[in-house]
Each structure stands twice: as C-alpha cells, then as structure tokens.
PDB file of C-alpha atoms in Angstrom:
ATOM      1  CA  ALA A   1      50.909  67.983 160.996  1.00 53.00           C
ATOM      2  CA  LYS A   2      50.166  67.740 157.279  1.00 45.00           C
ATOM      3  CA  SER A   3      51.464  71.255 156.726  1.00 60.00           C
ATOM      4  CA  LEU A   4      54.635  70.443 158.695  1.00 54.00           C
ATOM      5  CA  ILE A   5      55.266  67.322 156.604  1.00 50.00           C
ATOM      6  CA  GLU A   6      54.656  69.241 153.366  1.00 50.00           C
ATOM      7  CA  ASN A   7      57.030  72.019 154.457  1.00 57.00           C
ATOM      8  CA  SER A   8      59.665  69.457 155.426  1.00 53.00           C
ATOM      9  CA  LEU A   9      59.316  67.700 152.070  1.00 51.00           C
ATOM     10  CA  GLU A  10      59.570  71.059 150.254  1.00 56.00           C
ATOM     11  CA  ILE A  11      62.763  71.948 152.150  1.00 52.00           C
ATOM     12  CA  PHE A  12      64.196  68.492 151.447  1.00 51.00           C
ATOM     13  CA  TYR A  13      63.299  68.854 147.759  1.00 48.00           C
ATOM     14  CA  GLN A  14      64.881  72.331 147.494  1.00 53.00           C
ATOM     15  CA  ASN A  15      68.041  71.244 149.297  1.00 53.00           C
ATOM     16  CA  ASN A  16      68.332  68.214 147.044  1.00 56.00           C
ATOM     17  CA  LEU A  17      67.712  70.398 143.968  1.00 49.00           C
ATOM     18  CA  ASN A  18      70.307  72.962 145.061  1.00 54.00           C
ATOM     19  CA  ASN A  19      72.822  70.215 145.780  1.00 60.00           C
ATOM     20  CA  ASN A  20      72.235  68.685 142.342  1.00 58.00           C
ATOM     21  CA  LEU A  21      72.639  72.123 140.729  1.00 56.00           C
ATOM     22  CA  ARG A  22      75.888  72.729 142.613  1.00 64.00           C
ATOM     23  CA  GLN A  23      77.222  69.365 141.471  1.00 68.00           C
ATOM     24  CA  TYR A  24      76.094  70.063 137.903  1.00 60.00           C
ATOM     25  CA  TYR A  25      77.787  73.495 137.749  1.00 61.00           C
ATOM     26  CA  SER A  26      80.904  72.089 139.417  1.00 69.00           C
ATOM     27  CA  ARG A  27      81.154  69.378 136.732  1.00 75.00           C
ATOM     28  CA  LEU A  28      80.464  71.979 134.029  1.00 73.00           C
ATOM     29  CA  ILE A  29      83.285  74.242 135.252  1.00 80.00           C
ATOM     30  CA  ASP A  30      85.618  71.258 135.422  1.00 81.00           C
ATOM     31  CA  ILE A  31      85.258  70.461 131.705  1.00 81.00           C
ATOM     32  CA  LEU A  32      85.687  74.038 130.479  1.00 83.00           C
ATOM     33  CA  PRO A  33      88.629  74.424 128.035  1.00 86.00           C
ATOM     34  CA  VAL A  34      89.984  77.394 130.051  1.00 90.00           C
ATOM     35  CA  GLY A  35      91.491  77.448 133.516  1.00 91.00           C
ATOM     36  CA  VAL A  36      89.236  78.587 136.346  1.00 92.00           C
ATOM     37  CA  MET A  37      90.689  79.471 139.729  1.00 93.00           C
ATOM     38  CA  ILE A  38      89.162  81.011 142.827  1.00 93.00           C
ATOM     39  CA  GLU A  39      91.422  82.591 145.433  1.00 94.00           C
ATOM     40  CA  ASP A  40      90.914  84.590 148.592  1.00 95.00           C
ATOM     41  CA  ALA A  41      92.140  88.112 149.302  1.00 95.00           C
ATOM     42  CA  GLU A  42      95.549  86.787 150.406  1.00 94.00           C
ATOM     43  CA  GLY A  43      96.096  84.791 147.216  1.00 94.00           C
ATOM     44  CA  LYS A  44      95.311  81.379 148.764  1.00 96.00           C
ATOM     45  CA  ILE A  45      93.912  79.066 146.109  1.00 95.00           C
ATOM     46  CA  LEU A  46      90.455  77.787 147.046  1.00 93.00           C
ATOM     47  CA  LYS A  47      89.231  76.045 143.896  1.00 92.00           C
ATOM     48  CA  VAL A  48      90.630  75.078 140.487  1.00 92.00           C
ATOM     49  CA  ASN A  49      89.279  73.126 137.551  1.00 91.00           C
ATOM     50  CA  LYS A  50      90.978  70.424 135.463  1.00 92.00           C
ATOM     51  CA  ALA A  51      92.330  72.880 132.892  1.00 92.00           C
ATOM     52  CA  MET A  52      94.358  74.649 135.604  1.00 93.00           C
ATOM     53  CA  GLU A  53      96.221  71.391 136.212  1.00 92.00           C
ATOM     54  CA  ASP A  54      97.080  71.227 132.499  1.00 90.00           C
ATOM     55  CA  ILE A  55      98.148  74.890 132.342  1.00 91.00           C
ATOM     56  CA  THR A  56     100.289  74.891 135.493  1.00 92.00           C
ATOM     57  CA  GLY A  57     101.591  71.318 135.595  1.00 91.00           C
ATOM     58  CA  TYR A  58     100.542  71.141 139.273  1.00 93.00           C
ATOM     59  CA  SER A  59      97.940  68.693 140.547  1.00 94.00           C
ATOM     60  CA  ARG A  60      94.746  70.037 142.045  1.00 92.00           C
ATOM     61  CA  GLU A  61      95.910  68.883 145.474  1.00 94.00           C
ATOM     62  CA  GLN A  62      99.189  70.808 145.146  1.00 94.00           C
ATOM     63  CA  LEU A  63      97.427  73.987 144.063  1.00 94.00           C
ATOM     64  CA  LEU A  64      94.839  73.844 146.831  1.00 93.00           C
ATOM     65  CA  LYS A  65      97.615  73.617 149.444  1.00 92.00           C
ATOM     66  CA  SER A  66      99.346  76.768 148.213  1.00 94.00           C
ATOM     67  CA  THR A  67      98.990  80.448 147.403  1.00 94.00           C
ATOM     68  CA  VAL A  68      99.435  81.888 143.922  1.00 94.00           C
ATOM     69  CA  PHE A  69     102.735  83.380 145.121  1.00 93.00           C
ATOM     70  CA  GLU A  70     104.119  79.966 146.061  1.00 92.00           C
ATOM     71  CA  THR A  71     103.261  78.232 142.797  1.00 91.00           C
ATOM     72  CA  LEU A  72     102.095  80.436 139.922  1.00 91.00           C
ATOM     73  CA  VAL A  73     103.701  83.874 140.253  1.00 90.00           C
ATOM     74  CA  PRO A  74     107.366  84.181 139.156  1.00 87.00           C
ATOM     75  CA  GLU A  75     109.636  85.862 141.714  1.00 86.00           C
ATOM     76  CA  ASN A  76     110.100  88.976 139.567  1.00 87.00           C
ATOM     77  CA  GLN A  77     106.326  89.380 139.146  1.00 88.00           C
ATOM     78  CA  LYS A  78     105.274  89.288 142.828  1.00 92.00           C
ATOM     79  CA  ASP A  79     105.033  93.059 143.322  1.00 93.00           C
ATOM     80  CA  LEU A  80     102.872  93.363 140.205  1.00 92.00           C
ATOM     81  CA  ALA A  81     100.682  90.439 141.330  1.00 93.00           C
ATOM     82  CA  GLU A  82     100.106  92.050 144.746  1.00 94.00           C
ATOM     83  CA  LYS A  83      99.173  95.335 143.045  1.00 94.00           C
ATOM     84  CA  ASN A  84      96.760  93.532 140.699  1.00 94.00           C
ATOM     85  CA  ILE A  85      95.061  91.718 143.619  1.00 95.00           C
ATOM     86  CA  LYS A  86      94.602  95.059 145.388  1.00 95.00           C
ATOM     87  CA  ASN A  87      93.065  96.621 142.265  1.00 95.00           C
ATOM     88  CA  ILE A  88      90.698  93.680 141.723  1.00 95.00           C
ATOM     89  CA  LEU A  89      89.515  93.738 145.343  1.00 95.00           C
ATOM     90  CA  GLU A  90      88.792  97.441 144.868  1.00 95.00           C
ATOM     91  CA  GLY A  91      86.374  96.497 142.093  1.00 94.00           C
ATOM     92  CA  LYS A  92      88.459  96.672 138.930  1.00 95.00           C
ATOM     93  CA  VAL A  93      88.026  93.983 136.272  1.00 93.00           C
ATOM     94  CA  LEU A  94      91.441  93.127 134.839  1.00 94.00           C
ATOM     95  CA  THR A  95      92.281  91.505 131.530  1.00 92.00           C
ATOM     96  CA  HIS A  96      96.009  91.084 131.092  1.00 90.00           C
ATOM     97  CA  GLU A  97      98.753  88.883 129.702  1.00 90.00           C
ATOM     98  CA  LEU A  98     101.500  87.958 132.158  1.00 87.00           C
ATOM     99  CA  PRO A  99     104.414  85.550 132.596  1.00 86.00           C
ATOM    100  CA  SER A 100     103.530  82.631 134.856  1.00 86.00           C
ATOM    101  CA  ALA A 101     105.432  79.699 136.337  1.00 80.00           C
ATOM    102  CA  ASN A 102     104.669  76.016 135.962  1.00 82.00           C
ATOM    103  CA  SER A 103     105.712  72.993 138.013  1.00 83.00           C
ATOM    104  CA  ARG A 104     108.791  72.412 135.827  1.00 83.00           C
ATOM    105  CA  GLY A 105     110.074  75.957 136.284  1.00 80.00           C
ATOM    106  CA  GLU A 106     109.335  76.872 132.664  1.00 80.00           C
ATOM    107  CA  GLU A 107     108.163  80.403 131.980  1.00 80.00           C
ATOM    108  CA  ARG A 108     104.745  80.435 130.382  1.00 87.00           C
ATOM    109  CA  PHE A 109     102.545  83.319 129.245  1.00 92.00           C
ATOM    110  CA  ILE A 110      98.968  83.368 130.482  1.00 92.00           C
ATOM    111  CA  ARG A 111      96.009  85.524 129.488  1.00 93.00           C
ATOM    112  CA  LEU A 112      93.932  86.303 132.587  1.00 92.00           C
ATOM    113  CA  GLN A 113      90.482  87.775 133.094  1.00 94.00           C
ATOM    114  CA  GLU A 114      89.977  88.480 136.789  1.00 95.00           C
ATOM    115  CA  ARG A 115      87.270  90.054 138.910  1.00 94.00           C
ATOM    116  CA  LYS A 116      86.114  90.337 142.504  1.00 94.00           C
ATOM    117  CA  ILE A 117      83.549  87.858 143.849  1.00 92.00           C
ATOM    118  CA  THR A 118      81.905  87.164 147.203  1.00 92.00           C
ATOM    119  CA  LEU A 119      82.949  83.855 148.732  1.00 90.00           C
ATOM    120  CA  PRO A 120      80.456  81.567 150.551  1.00 87.00           C
ATOM    121  CA  ASN A 121      81.656  82.966 153.901  1.00 90.00           C
ATOM    122  CA  ASN A 122      80.894  86.501 152.595  1.00 91.00           C
ATOM    123  CA  ASP A 123      84.592  87.411 152.383  1.00 93.00           C
ATOM    124  CA  ALA A 124      85.944  89.017 149.229  1.00 94.00           C
ATOM    125  CA  GLY A 125      87.672  86.740 146.759  1.00 94.00           C
ATOM    126  CA  ILE A 126      88.836  86.651 143.146  1.00 94.00           C
ATOM    127  CA  VAL A 127      87.805  84.489 140.219  1.00 93.00           C
ATOM    128  CA  SER A 128      90.492  84.100 137.558  1.00 94.00           C
ATOM    129  CA  ILE A 129      89.815  82.757 134.054  1.00 93.00           C
ATOM    130  CA  GLN A 130      93.086  81.712 132.418  1.00 93.00           C
ATOM    131  CA  SER A 131      94.327  80.480 129.065  1.00 93.00           C
ATOM    132  CA  ASP A 132      97.854  79.540 128.005  1.00 91.00           C
ATOM    133  CA  ILE A 133      99.079  81.822 125.193  1.00 93.00           C
ATOM    134  CA  THR A 134     102.767  80.833 125.299  1.00 90.00           C
ATOM    135  CA  ASP A 135     102.808  79.550 121.711  1.00 90.00           C
ATOM    136  CA  LYS A 136     101.150  82.758 120.490  1.00 91.00           C
ATOM    137  CA  ILE A 137     103.631  84.987 122.351  1.00 90.00           C
ATOM    138  CA  LYS A 138     106.641  82.985 121.156  1.00 90.00           C
ATOM    139  CA  SER A 139     105.358  83.092 117.593  1.00 92.00           C
ATOM    140  CA  GLU A 140     104.975  86.880 117.805  1.00 90.00           C
ATOM    141  CA  GLU A 141     108.484  87.176 119.271  1.00 90.00           C
ATOM    142  CA  LYS A 142     109.917  85.108 116.393  1.00 92.00           C
ATOM    143  CA  ILE A 143     108.151  87.321 113.847  1.00 92.00           C
ATOM    144  CA  LYS A 144     109.419  90.466 115.591  1.00 91.00           C
ATOM    145  CA  TYR A 145     112.953  89.038 115.795  1.00 92.00           C
ATOM    146  CA  ALA A 146     112.923  88.137 112.103  1.00 93.00           C
ATOM    147  CA  SER A 147     111.671  91.601 111.114  1.00 93.00           C
ATOM    148  CA  TYR A 148     114.637  93.295 112.831  1.00 95.00           C
ATOM    149  CA  HIS A 149     117.462  90.836 112.097  1.00 96.00           C
ATOM    150  CA  ASP A 150     119.379  89.887 109.011  1.00 95.00           C
ATOM    151  CA  SER A 151     118.553  86.263 108.209  1.00 93.00           C
ATOM    152  CA  LEU A 152     122.102  85.437 107.046  1.00 95.00           C
ATOM    153  CA  THR A 153     124.356  87.009 109.694  1.00 96.00           C
ATOM    154  CA  ASP A 154     121.839  87.297 112.575  1.00 95.00           C
ATOM    155  CA  LEU A 155     122.938  90.918 113.072  1.00 96.00           C
ATOM    156  CA  TYR A 156     120.394  93.725 113.199  1.00 96.00           C
ATOM    157  CA  ASN A 157     119.143  94.754 109.772  1.00 96.00           C
ATOM    158  CA  ARG A 158     118.792  98.146 108.113  1.00 93.00           C
ATOM    159  CA  SER A 159     115.130  98.529 109.117  1.00 92.00           C
ATOM    160  CA  TYR A 160     115.957  98.135 112.807  1.00 93.00           C
ATOM    161  CA  LEU A 161     118.898 100.527 112.638  1.00 91.00           C
ATOM    162  CA  GLU A 162     116.850 103.216 110.889  1.00 89.00           C
ATOM    163  CA  LYS A 163     114.181 102.898 113.595  1.00 88.00           C
ATOM    164  CA  LYS A 164     116.721 102.839 116.443  1.00 87.00           C
ATOM    165  CA  ILE A 165     118.548 105.930 115.187  1.00 83.00           C
ATOM    166  CA  GLN A 166     115.438 107.997 115.987  1.00 82.00           C
ATOM    167  CA  SER A 167     115.729 107.158 119.696  1.00 79.00           C
ATOM    168  CA  LEU A 168     119.478 107.786 119.692  1.00 78.00           C
ATOM    169  CA  LYS A 169     119.050 111.426 118.665  1.00 73.00           C
ATOM    170  CA  LYS A 170     118.381 112.372 122.290  1.00 71.00           C
ATOM    171  CA  THR A 171     120.982 114.575 123.971  1.00 66.00           C
ATOM    172  CA  ASP A 172     121.870 112.030 126.656  1.00 70.00           C
ATOM    173  CA  LYS A 173     122.903 109.548 123.934  1.00 68.00           C
ATOM    174  CA  LEU A 174     125.259 111.981 122.200  1.00 77.00           C
ATOM    175  CA  PRO A 175     127.939 112.029 120.986  1.00 83.00           C
ATOM    176  CA  LEU A 176     127.690 108.929 118.776  1.00 85.00           C
ATOM    177  CA  ALA A 177     130.531 107.288 116.921  1.00 91.00           C
ATOM    178  CA  VAL A 178     129.673 105.655 113.596  1.00 92.00           C
ATOM    179  CA  ILE A 179     131.695 103.008 111.770  1.00 95.00           C
ATOM    180  CA  MET A 180     130.876 101.997 108.200  1.00 94.00           C
ATOM    181  CA  ALA A 181     132.675  99.014 106.732  1.00 94.00           C
ATOM    182  CA  ASP A 182     132.461  96.685 103.767  1.00 94.00           C
ATOM    183  CA  ILE A 183     134.155  93.488 102.651  1.00 93.00           C
ATOM    184  CA  ASN A 184     136.647  93.872  99.843  1.00 93.00           C
ATOM    185  CA  GLY A 185     136.310  91.449  96.964  1.00 92.00           C
ATOM    186  CA  LEU A 186     132.995  89.818  97.989  1.00 93.00           C
ATOM    187  CA  LYS A 187     131.752  89.853  94.375  1.00 92.00           C
ATOM    188  CA  LEU A 188     134.964  88.183  93.215  1.00 94.00           C
ATOM    189  CA  ILE A 189     134.572  85.453  95.851  1.00 94.00           C
ATOM    190  CA  ASN A 190     130.927  84.888  94.864  1.00 93.00           C
ATOM    191  CA  ASP A 191     131.827  84.709  91.168  1.00 93.00           C
ATOM    192  CA  THR A 192     134.842  82.452  91.712  1.00 94.00           C
ATOM    193  CA  TYR A 193     133.847  80.118  94.522  1.00 94.00           C
ATOM    194  CA  GLY A 194     130.065  80.522  94.599  1.00 94.00           C
ATOM    195  CA  HIS A 195     127.635  82.420  96.822  1.00 94.00           C
ATOM    196  CA  HIS A 196     127.936  79.789  99.562  1.00 94.00           C
ATOM    197  CA  LYS A 197     131.558  80.832 100.199  1.00 95.00           C
ATOM    198  CA  GLY A 198     130.556  84.488 100.075  1.00 95.00           C
ATOM    199  CA  ASP A 199     127.841  83.837 102.678  1.00 95.00           C
ATOM    200  CA  LEU A 200     130.377  82.108 104.938  1.00 96.00           C
ATOM    201  CA  LEU A 201     132.628  85.170 104.704  1.00 95.00           C
ATOM    202  CA  LEU A 202     129.742  87.472 105.660  1.00 96.00           C
ATOM    203  CA  LYS A 203     128.933  85.289 108.662  1.00 96.00           C
ATOM    204  CA  LYS A 204     132.573  85.263 109.791  1.00 96.00           C
ATOM    205  CA  MET A 205     132.718  89.038 109.423  1.00 95.00           C
ATOM    206  CA  ALA A 206     129.605  89.364 111.592  1.00 96.00           C
ATOM    207  CA  ARG A 207     131.168  87.246 114.354  1.00 96.00           C
ATOM    208  CA  VAL A 208     134.386  89.299 114.248  1.00 96.00           C
ATOM    209  CA  LEU A 209     132.398  92.525 114.649  1.00 96.00           C
ATOM    210  CA  GLU A 210     130.409  91.075 117.561  1.00 95.00           C
ATOM    211  CA  LYS A 211     133.597  89.930 119.281  1.00 95.00           C
ATOM    212  CA  THR A 212     135.329  93.299 118.957  1.00 94.00           C
ATOM    213  CA  CYS A 213     132.395  95.577 119.843  1.00 95.00           C
ATOM    214  CA  ARG A 214     130.795  96.319 123.198  1.00 93.00           C
ATOM    215  CA  ASP A 215     127.393  94.995 124.248  1.00 90.00           C
ATOM    216  CA  SER A 216     126.034  98.556 124.079  1.00 87.00           C
ATOM    217  CA  ASP A 217     127.097  98.996 120.437  1.00 91.00           C
ATOM    218  CA  LEU A 218     124.595  98.400 117.632  1.00 93.00           C
ATOM    219  CA  ILE A 219     125.914  96.308 114.751  1.00 96.00           C
ATOM    220  CA  ALA A 220     123.845  96.010 111.603  1.00 96.00           C
ATOM    221  CA  ARG A 221     124.222  94.579 108.147  1.00 96.00           C
ATOM    222  CA  TRP A 222     123.299  97.571 106.021  1.00 94.00           C
ATOM    223  CA  GLY A 223     123.012  95.512 102.860  1.00 90.00           C
ATOM    224  CA  GLY A 224     125.170  93.472 100.512  1.00 92.00           C
ATOM    225  CA  ASP A 225     128.724  93.619 101.845  1.00 94.00           C
ATOM    226  CA  GLU A 226     128.152  96.717 103.999  1.00 95.00           C
ATOM    227  CA  PHE A 227     128.017  96.936 107.805  1.00 97.00           C
ATOM    228  CA  VAL A 228     127.227  99.853 110.095  1.00 96.00           C
ATOM    229  CA  ILE A 229     128.151 100.122 113.782  1.00 95.00           C
ATOM    230  CA  ILE A 230     126.668 102.750 116.120  1.00 92.00           C
ATOM    231  CA  LEU A 231     128.732 103.335 119.273  1.00 89.00           C
ATOM    232  CA  PRO A 232     126.961 105.443 121.951  1.00 82.00           C
TER     233      PRO A 232
END
C-alpha cells in the first residue's frame, strides 16, 4: 500500500512538473520577438504566438481557424508555398524571404526559417519562425532604384543603360534602334534664367520622351543635356 501511494504521488508530481514546464515554455514562446507558427501537413495553423498577431494583423483566433493559404499566402505565391511545404515535409530545412499577406491586404516581406516537426498526435507538421523584413526590403529597393535612375528627371541613368546594353546584345533582341538627343540652348537658359529653369526644361523633356516612346523602349539621361533611347 505504501509503495502504491508513493508511486501515485510520484506520478502526480511528474505530471504536475510536466504541466508546469509546458505552461512555462508556452509563455516563453509567446513573448519571443519573432513570430512562431506551427502548422500541419495541409497548412492548417495549429499554434501561433503573440508576435504572429503583430506581423499578420490577424488575431490568434482568426489564424487558428484558417490555413496559411486562406490568410498568409498571397494568391500568386500559392504554388510556391505548396512546393515549399512538400520540401519541408521531406526533411529539408528552408530559410527564405517571401511576400506575405496581412489582414489589411498589404503586401509584406517575411523572413522564414522552417523545418519539419512531429506533432503530439505523431503526425508530421511544420514549425515556422518568422520576422517582418518589409522595411529592410523597401529600403534596399529604394537604394537600387536610386542607383539606376537620374535623380532630376526620374529616367534611367547612364550606369543602368551601360549595364542593360550588355543583355541587349543577344540575337533575339536585334536589331536595335538608337536615338541620341540633346536640348539646344540649355546653357543659355541656365545662365540667363538660372539652373532652376534649366532643370524644369530637362524634366519637361523627360516627360515628352516618355509620352512618345513605347513601354518597351529604354529612355536614359546620358548626362547634362543629353538623352539616349534604345528601341528593341
């Protein structure tokens, strides 16, 4: 009888300890500064932490009633998402940066680290660690845009055109028509009316070129008062 009581107390103690540990780790995951999401093999969301609510704009209740395809995966990314789930369930550990959707329909960019796990019912599942990198991506896009565009006219600049010409040397892009143009009297306008008026003239010239060229044509400010147009 004594042994039975001791065994029962030991089981009670272990169960209580395990329950306390589960609660502790659950609270710990909930305060992590990155999103944590667990989903099953079909993409149904099983568990999320507080950060996932902040990243997605959805409440925990909304996420737990849906699949990733219904809430988080943009329509044009569904095929890729299905392929990634298949690869993860086959044992691959994926680290990638992808567009994601939020509750307001805004496109966000998320960095994901995902791997296969075994769920409590012994089925295969996926744990996804996520962080919002939208500001980083947009900052990089602005830097890239600025490096290839003329700051005054917003046309492509000489650096971009010189780089692009290399890819246009392919046979399927030939023949190419090239137009070179400049603005007569820009120096006289700058000297007489000031550089502000000269800048306005350059901007107007850029808009005229955009209006009269095709979308497939490349228009660049070559420098000073010179423009170059490449017409595939």
